[in-house]
């Protein structure tokens, strides 16, 4: 009896800890995904709106030559990009892993620097907007 009470308490605490993550995942991932799925079965309105009547028109259009060509080209580019990243990435990672400690840090820094460009561009945009002679 004591063992089942302890397990029950553990399960409740686990459920309590998992609730926030599960709630946010449902709210910001599953619900929008279901909304997109619902809208995919509705008809397009005259001026870009949505007409609330069931239709498979979107999926029929998806099977046209134009869309199939775009889908195939996207898959092909994704495959080429994946293979190129594997060919470049694995030997580079192996080389970095086998280098001495000092050089390893420098090489990892050189790999990470391109990821900072987004932050750098945003920082310069804020400088242009907020400086003394800036837009604001």
Short mmCIF file of C-alpha atoms in Angstrom, two decimals, residues 33-126:
data_model
loop_
_atom_site.label_atom_id
_atom_site.label_comp_id
_atom_site.label_asym_id
_atom_site.label_seq_id
_atom_site.Cartn_x
_atom_site.Cartn_y
_atom_site.Cartn_z
CA UNK A 33 -1.22 22.61 -37.42
CA UNK A 34 -4.83 21.46 -37.10
CA UNK A 35 -6.03 24.88 -38.25
CA UNK A 36 -3.87 24.65 -41.38
CA UNK A 37 -5.24 21.16 -42.02
CA UNK A 38 -8.81 22.45 -41.66
CA UNK A 39 -8.17 25.38 -44.01
CA UNK A 40 -6.66 23.03 -46.59
CA UNK A 41 -10.09 21.46 -47.06
CA UNK A 42 -11.92 24.78 -47.51
CA UNK A 43 -12.44 26.70 -50.76
CA UNK A 44 -10.66 29.86 -51.75
CA UNK A 45 -12.77 33.00 -51.89
CA UNK A 46 -12.91 35.46 -54.75
CA UNK A 47 -10.78 38.12 -53.09
CA UNK A 48 -8.39 35.86 -51.18
CA UNK A 49 -10.68 34.96 -48.34
CA UNK A 50 -11.93 31.54 -47.34
CA UNK A 51 -15.34 30.11 -48.21
CA UNK A 52 -16.54 27.71 -45.53
CA UNK A 53 -17.47 24.81 -47.79
CA UNK A 54 -15.65 21.49 -47.96
CA UNK A 55 -13.51 20.91 -51.06
CA UNK A 56 -10.62 18.75 -52.25
CA UNK A 57 -9.60 21.39 -54.80
CA UNK A 58 -6.32 22.18 -53.03
CA UNK A 59 -5.24 18.56 -53.09
CA UNK A 60 -6.24 18.18 -56.74
CA UNK A 61 -4.12 21.24 -57.56
CA UNK A 62 -1.24 19.70 -55.60
CA UNK A 63 -1.15 16.80 -58.09
CA UNK A 64 -0.69 19.12 -61.09
CA UNK A 65 2.57 19.17 -63.07
CA UNK A 66 3.57 22.58 -61.78
CA UNK A 67 3.39 21.64 -58.11
CA UNK A 68 4.90 18.20 -58.59
CA UNK A 69 7.85 19.80 -60.39
CA UNK A 70 8.39 22.26 -57.55
CA UNK A 71 8.11 19.49 -54.95
CA UNK A 72 10.57 17.28 -56.83
CA UNK A 73 13.05 20.16 -57.22
CA UNK A 74 12.78 20.95 -53.50
CA UNK A 75 13.42 17.32 -52.54
CA UNK A 76 16.36 17.12 -54.95
CA UNK A 77 17.94 20.31 -53.57
CA UNK A 78 17.43 19.08 -50.01
CA UNK A 79 19.12 15.79 -50.88
CA UNK A 80 22.09 17.51 -52.55
CA UNK A 81 22.46 19.91 -49.63
CA UNK A 82 22.32 17.07 -47.10
CA UNK A 83 24.97 15.06 -48.94
CA UNK A 84 27.22 18.13 -49.30
CA UNK A 85 26.90 18.92 -45.58
CA UNK A 86 27.74 15.33 -44.70
CA UNK A 87 30.75 15.27 -47.03
CA UNK A 88 32.08 18.53 -45.60
CA UNK A 89 30.85 18.25 -42.00
CA UNK A 90 31.98 14.81 -40.91
CA UNK A 91 35.63 15.12 -41.97
CA UNK A 92 35.76 18.63 -40.49
CA UNK A 93 34.25 17.42 -37.21
CA UNK A 94 36.71 14.52 -37.09
CA UNK A 95 39.61 16.87 -37.78
CA UNK A 96 38.49 19.29 -35.06
CA UNK A 97 37.98 16.42 -32.59
CA UNK A 98 41.50 15.10 -33.17
CA UNK A 99 43.28 18.48 -32.90
CA UNK A 100 45.04 19.65 -29.77
CA UNK A 101 43.04 21.64 -27.21
CA UNK A 102 44.23 25.11 -28.21
CA UNK A 103 43.62 24.60 -31.93
CA UNK A 104 40.31 22.83 -31.26
CA UNK A 105 38.90 25.94 -29.58
CA UNK A 106 40.05 28.17 -32.44
CA UNK A 107 38.54 25.87 -35.07
CA UNK A 108 35.24 25.56 -33.20
CA UNK A 109 35.16 29.36 -32.96
CA UNK A 110 35.70 29.60 -36.73
CA UNK A 111 32.78 27.23 -37.28
CA UNK A 112 30.51 29.20 -34.92
CA UNK A 113 31.30 32.72 -36.21
CA UNK A 114 28.97 32.54 -39.27
CA UNK A 115 26.03 31.90 -36.94
CA UNK A 116 26.62 35.31 -35.35
CA UNK A 117 25.84 37.23 -38.56
CA UNK A 118 22.11 37.36 -37.79
CA UNK A 119 22.82 39.02 -34.45
CA UNK A 120 25.31 41.37 -36.07
CA UNK A 121 22.90 42.46 -38.81
CA UNK A 122 20.14 43.08 -36.26
CA UNK A 123 22.52 45.12 -34.09
CA UNK A 124 23.52 47.32 -37.02
CA UNK A 125 19.85 47.76 -37.97
CA UNK A 126 19.09 49.00 -34.44
#
